[in-house]
């Protein structure tokens, strides 16, 4: 029942936020495995203080026309009609994203009702398994989008992996599994499979605050299977170079010599945020 197939193809890759077809082309050329089509990047969204909704489908369509790699787009948490619209548009993946203003503070989208694959954010194992049970094909850390601060993403991946290890050792009897599954509000079989495999049953990416090649490699070494990069790239002084460097760092995440090479001379990129939104 868990949808694992499609998102597996993104493994080891970098997914870049883009707001124009030109940026999408740069991302594709730099080796991104997918792009996230947005009207406005999280750094600007955060500052705007306005309600943030799904992007204009026309703008998403222009980005889809510009590149051959998969295109993702965001919908508000719980906004299943925005998801119906993006499914009709035939984007490749939907991100049910906390970066936008939530539409429903209680329910997430019942993603099993859709054919299109979804990615959802999670801060801990329970949240990840609830989203997977709702039909998410991919999980990402929530991080702190638009900050350039990687620490929340680090916290979330460590929490998810730590809980898997901890419960794997602690849960012995059927009643232990049932109690933990009830506490996490997930089916006991999903919890058991996850603990037996020692990993989530879907691809698990890092997102939120990834700003440098070193950040991307850090999250990969901590067990993420790919990274989302938002505000960082197209706010930097040399987006193409930084995009390539982050792709290289994600591929060669355990090779310090390579990381040294791609970390040098990237120009200005720390917190170079503007407000164009
Ligand atoms: N994140 C946001 C933005 C939410 O609105 C909610 C719940 O409404 C959650 C996370 C947590 O949902 P759950 O407890 O089902 O994981």
Coordinates of C-alpha atoms and ligand atoms in Angstrom, one line a residue:
X1 CA 0.0 0.0 0.0
X2 CA 3.0 2.3 0.6
X3 CA 3.9 4.1 -2.6
X4 CA 7.6 3.7 -2.9
X5 CA 8.4 3.5 -6.6
X6 CA 8.4 6.9 -8.3
X7 CA 10.3 8.9 -5.7
X8 CA 13.1 6.3 -5.6
X9 CA 14.3 7.8 -8.9
X10 CA 15.1 11.0 -7.1
X11 CA 17.5 9.3 -4.6
X12 CA 20.8 11.0 -4.2
X13 CA 19.6 14.1 -6.0
X14 CA 19.0 17.8 -5.3
X15 CA 15.6 19.5 -5.8
X16 CA 15.9 23.2 -6.3
X17 CA 13.3 26.0 -5.8
X18 CA 12.8 28.0 -8.9
X19 CA 10.5 31.0 -9.6
X20 CA 11.1 31.4 -13.4
X21 CA 11.7 29.1 -16.4
X22 CA 15.2 30.7 -16.7
X23 CA 16.0 29.5 -13.2
X24 CA 14.6 26.1 -13.9
X25 CA 16.9 25.8 -16.9
X26 CA 19.9 26.8 -14.8
X27 CA 18.8 24.1 -12.2
X28 CA 18.5 21.4 -14.8
X29 CA 21.9 22.3 -16.4
X30 CA 23.5 22.2 -13.0
X31 CA 22.2 18.6 -12.5
X32 CA 19.1 19.1 -10.3
X33 CA 17.0 15.9 -10.2
X34 CA 13.8 18.0 -10.0
X35 CA 12.7 21.5 -9.6
X36 CA 10.1 23.0 -7.2
X37 CA 8.1 25.6 -9.1
X38 CA 7.2 28.6 -6.8
X39 CA 6.0 32.1 -7.3
X40 CA 8.1 33.2 -4.5
X41 CA 10.8 31.6 -2.4
X42 CA 10.3 30.7 1.3
X43 CA 12.6 33.5 2.5
X44 CA 10.4 36.1 0.8
X45 CA 7.1 34.3 1.8
X46 CA 8.1 34.3 5.4
X47 CA 8.8 38.0 5.4
X48 CA 5.6 38.9 3.4
X49 CA 3.3 38.0 6.4
X50 CA 0.6 37.3 3.8
X51 CA -1.4 34.2 3.2
X52 CA 0.7 32.0 1.0
X53 CA -1.2 29.7 -1.5
X54 CA -0.5 27.4 -4.4
X55 CA 1.3 29.2 -7.2
X56 CA -0.5 30.3 -10.4
X57 CA -0.8 27.1 -12.5
X58 CA 0.1 29.1 -15.6
X59 CA 3.5 30.0 -14.1
X60 CA 4.0 26.3 -13.1
X61 CA 3.1 25.3 -16.6
X62 CA 5.8 27.6 -18.1
X63 CA 8.4 25.9 -15.9
X64 CA 7.1 22.5 -16.9
X65 CA 7.5 23.5 -20.6
X66 CA 11.1 24.8 -20.0
X67 CA 12.7 21.6 -18.5
X68 CA 12.7 17.8 -19.0
X69 CA 13.3 17.0 -15.3
X70 CA 10.4 16.4 -13.0
X71 CA 8.5 19.5 -11.7
X72 CA 7.1 19.7 -8.2
X73 CA 4.7 22.3 -6.9
X74 CA 3.4 23.1 -3.4
X75 CA -0.1 23.0 -2.0
X76 CA -1.3 24.2 1.4
X77 CA -1.5 21.5 4.2
X78 CA -5.0 20.0 4.0
X79 CA -6.0 21.8 0.8
X80 CA -7.1 18.8 -1.3
X81 CA -8.6 21.0 -3.9
X82 CA -5.3 22.8 -4.7
X83 CA -4.0 19.2 -5.0
X84 CA -6.8 18.3 -7.4
X85 CA -5.9 21.3 -9.5
X86 CA -2.2 20.5 -9.6
X87 CA -3.0 16.8 -10.4
X88 CA -5.1 18.1 -13.3
X89 CA -2.2 20.2 -14.4
X90 CA -0.1 17.0 -14.5
X91 CA 2.8 18.2 -12.4
X92 CA 5.1 15.3 -11.4
X93 CA 4.9 15.7 -7.6
X94 CA 3.0 17.7 -5.1
X95 CA 4.6 19.0 -1.9
X96 CA 2.0 19.4 0.9
X97 CA 4.0 22.2 2.5
X98 CA 4.2 24.0 5.8
X99 CA 6.0 26.8 3.9
X100 CA 2.5 27.8 2.7
X101 CA -0.2 28.9 5.1
X102 CA -2.1 25.7 6.3
X103 CA -5.6 25.4 5.0
X104 CA -6.6 22.8 7.7
X105 CA -5.0 22.8 11.1
X106 CA -6.4 19.3 11.9
X107 CA -6.3 17.2 8.7
X108 CA -3.7 16.7 6.1
X109 CA -4.7 15.7 2.6
X110 CA -5.8 12.1 2.2
X111 CA -3.1 11.4 -0.3
X112 CA -4.2 7.8 -1.0
X113 CA -7.1 9.4 -2.9
X114 CA -4.7 10.7 -5.5
X115 CA -2.6 9.1 -8.3
X116 CA 0.0 11.8 -8.2
X117 CA 2.9 11.2 -5.7
X118 CA 3.2 13.6 -2.7
X119 CA 6.1 14.7 -0.6
X120 CA 5.4 15.8 3.0
X121 CA 7.5 17.3 5.8
X122 CA 8.1 15.6 9.2
X123 CA 9.9 16.5 12.4
X124 CA 9.8 13.1 14.0
X125 CA 8.9 9.4 13.3
X126 CA 5.3 9.7 14.2
X127 CA 4.7 12.6 11.8
X128 CA 6.6 10.8 9.1
X129 CA 4.6 7.6 9.5
X130 CA 1.2 9.5 9.7
X131 CA 2.1 11.2 6.4
X132 CA 3.1 7.8 4.8
X133 CA -0.1 6.2 6.1
X134 CA -2.1 9.1 4.4
X135 CA -0.2 8.1 1.2
X136 CA 2.9 10.3 1.0
X137 CA 5.5 8.8 -1.4
X138 CA 8.4 10.8 0.0
X139 CA 9.3 12.4 3.3
X140 CA 11.5 15.4 3.9
X141 CA 12.6 17.2 7.1
X142 CA 10.7 20.4 7.8
X143 CA 13.8 22.4 8.8
X144 CA 13.5 26.2 8.9
X145 CA 12.9 27.3 5.4
X146 CA 14.3 30.6 4.3
X147 CA 16.7 31.0 7.2
X148 CA 20.0 29.5 5.9
X149 CA 20.0 27.8 9.3
X150 CA 20.5 24.0 8.9
X151 CA 20.1 23.1 12.6
X152 CA 16.3 22.3 12.4
X153 CA 16.8 19.9 9.5
X154 CA 19.6 18.3 11.4
X155 CA 17.4 18.0 14.5
X156 CA 14.6 16.4 12.4
X157 CA 16.7 13.7 10.7
X158 CA 18.4 12.8 13.9
X159 CA 15.1 12.5 15.7
X160 CA 13.6 10.3 13.0
X161 CA 16.6 8.0 12.8
X162 CA 17.1 8.1 16.6
X163 CA 13.5 7.0 17.2
X164 CA 13.8 4.1 14.8
X165 CA 16.9 2.8 16.6
X166 CA 15.4 3.4 20.0
X167 CA 12.1 1.7 19.3
X168 CA 13.8 -1.1 17.5
X169 CA 15.7 -2.0 20.7
X170 CA 12.9 -1.2 23.2
X171 CA 9.8 -2.8 21.6
X172 CA 9.7 -6.5 22.2
X173 CA 6.1 -7.8 22.8
X174 CA 3.2 -7.4 20.5
X175 CA 1.6 -5.2 23.2
X176 CA 4.7 -2.9 23.1
X177 CA 4.2 -2.4 19.3
X178 CA 0.5 -1.8 19.7
X179 CA 1.0 0.7 22.4
X180 CA 3.6 2.7 20.5
X181 CA 1.6 2.5 17.3
X182 CA -1.5 3.9 19.2
X183 CA 0.7 6.7 20.7
X184 CA 2.0 7.6 17.2
X185 CA -1.5 7.2 15.7
X186 CA -0.2 4.8 12.9
X187 CA -1.1 1.2 12.0
X188 CA 1.0 -1.3 13.9
X189 CA 2.1 -3.0 10.7
X190 CA 3.6 0.2 9.3
X191 CA 5.5 0.7 12.6
X192 CA 6.7 -2.9 12.6
X193 CA 7.9 -2.8 8.9
X194 CA 9.8 0.5 9.6
X195 CA 11.5 -0.8 12.7
X196 CA 12.4 -4.2 11.0
X197 CA 13.9 -2.4 8.0
X198 CA 15.6 0.2 10.2
X199 CA 14.5 2.9 7.8
X200 CA 11.3 4.7 6.5
X201 CA 9.5 2.7 3.7
X202 CA 9.8 5.8 1.4
X203 CA 12.6 8.1 0.3
X204 CA 13.7 10.5 3.0
X205 CA 15.1 13.9 1.9
X206 CA 16.5 16.9 3.8
X207 CA 14.8 20.3 3.5
X208 CA 14.8 23.6 5.2
X209 CA 17.8 25.9 5.8
X210 CA 20.2 24.0 3.4
X211 CA 22.5 26.8 2.1
X212 CA 25.9 25.4 1.3
X213 CA 27.6 22.4 -0.3
X214 CA 28.7 21.5 3.2
X215 CA 25.2 21.6 4.6
X216 CA 24.0 19.3 1.9
X217 CA 26.8 16.8 2.6
X218 CA 26.2 17.0 6.3
X219 CA 22.5 16.0 5.9
X220 CA 23.5 13.2 3.5
X221 CA 26.1 11.9 6.1
X222 CA 23.3 12.0 8.7
X223 CA 21.3 9.6 6.6
X224 CA 19.2 11.8 4.2
X225 CA 18.8 10.4 0.7
X226 CA 18.8 13.7 -1.1
X227 CA 18.2 17.4 -0.4
X228 CA 15.8 20.3 -1.2
X229 CA 17.5 23.6 -1.6
X230 CA 15.3 26.7 -1.5
X231 CA 16.3 30.3 -0.9
X232 CA 20.1 29.6 -1.0
X233 CA 20.8 29.2 -4.7
X234 CA 19.1 32.0 -6.6
X235 CA 19.8 34.5 -3.9
X236 CA 23.5 34.0 -4.3
X237 CA 25.9 36.1 -6.4
X238 CA 26.6 33.1 -8.7
X239 CA 23.6 30.8 -8.8
X240 CA 24.9 28.5 -11.5
X241 CA 28.2 27.8 -9.7
X242 CA 26.5 27.3 -6.3
X243 CA 23.8 25.0 -7.9
X244 CA 26.6 22.8 -9.4
X245 CA 28.6 22.8 -6.2
X246 CA 25.6 21.6 -4.1
X247 CA 24.8 18.8 -6.7
X248 CA 28.5 17.7 -6.5
X249 CA 28.5 17.9 -2.7
X250 CA 25.3 15.8 -2.5
X251 CA 26.8 13.1 -4.8
X252 CA 30.2 13.1 -3.2
X253 CA 29.0 13.7 0.3
X254 CA 31.5 11.4 1.9
X255 CA 34.6 12.7 0.0
X256 CA 36.2 15.6 1.9
X257 CA 38.7 16.4 -0.9
X258 CA 35.8 16.8 -3.4
X259 CA 33.8 18.9 -0.8
X260 CA 36.9 21.1 -0.3
X261 CA 37.0 21.7 -4.1
X262 CA 33.4 22.6 -4.5
X263 CA 33.2 24.8 -1.3
X264 CA 35.8 27.3 -2.5
X265 CA 35.1 30.6 -4.2
X266 CA 31.3 30.5 -4.2
X267 CA 31.0 34.3 -3.7
X268 CA 28.4 35.8 -1.5
X269 CA 25.6 33.4 -0.5
X270 CA 25.0 33.7 3.2
X271 CA 21.7 35.4 3.9
X272 CA 21.7 37.5 0.8
X273 CA 17.9 37.7 1.1
X274 CA 16.0 40.4 -0.7
X275 CA 12.2 41.1 -0.6
X276 CA 10.8 40.8 -4.1
X277 CA 7.5 39.3 -3.0
Ligands
LIG1 N1 2.2 20.7 10.7 C1 1.2 21.5 10.5 C2 1.4 22.8 9.8 C3 -0.1 21.2 10.9 O1 -1.1 22.0 10.7 C4 -0.3 20.0 11.6 C5 -1.6 19.6 12.1 O2 -2.6 20.2 11.9 C6 0.8 19.2 11.8 C7 2.0 19.5 11.3 C8 0.7 17.9 12.5 O3 -0.2 16.9 12.0 P1 -0.1 15.5 12.6 O4 -0.3 15.6 14.1 O5 -1.2 14.7 12.0 O6 1.2 14.9 12.2

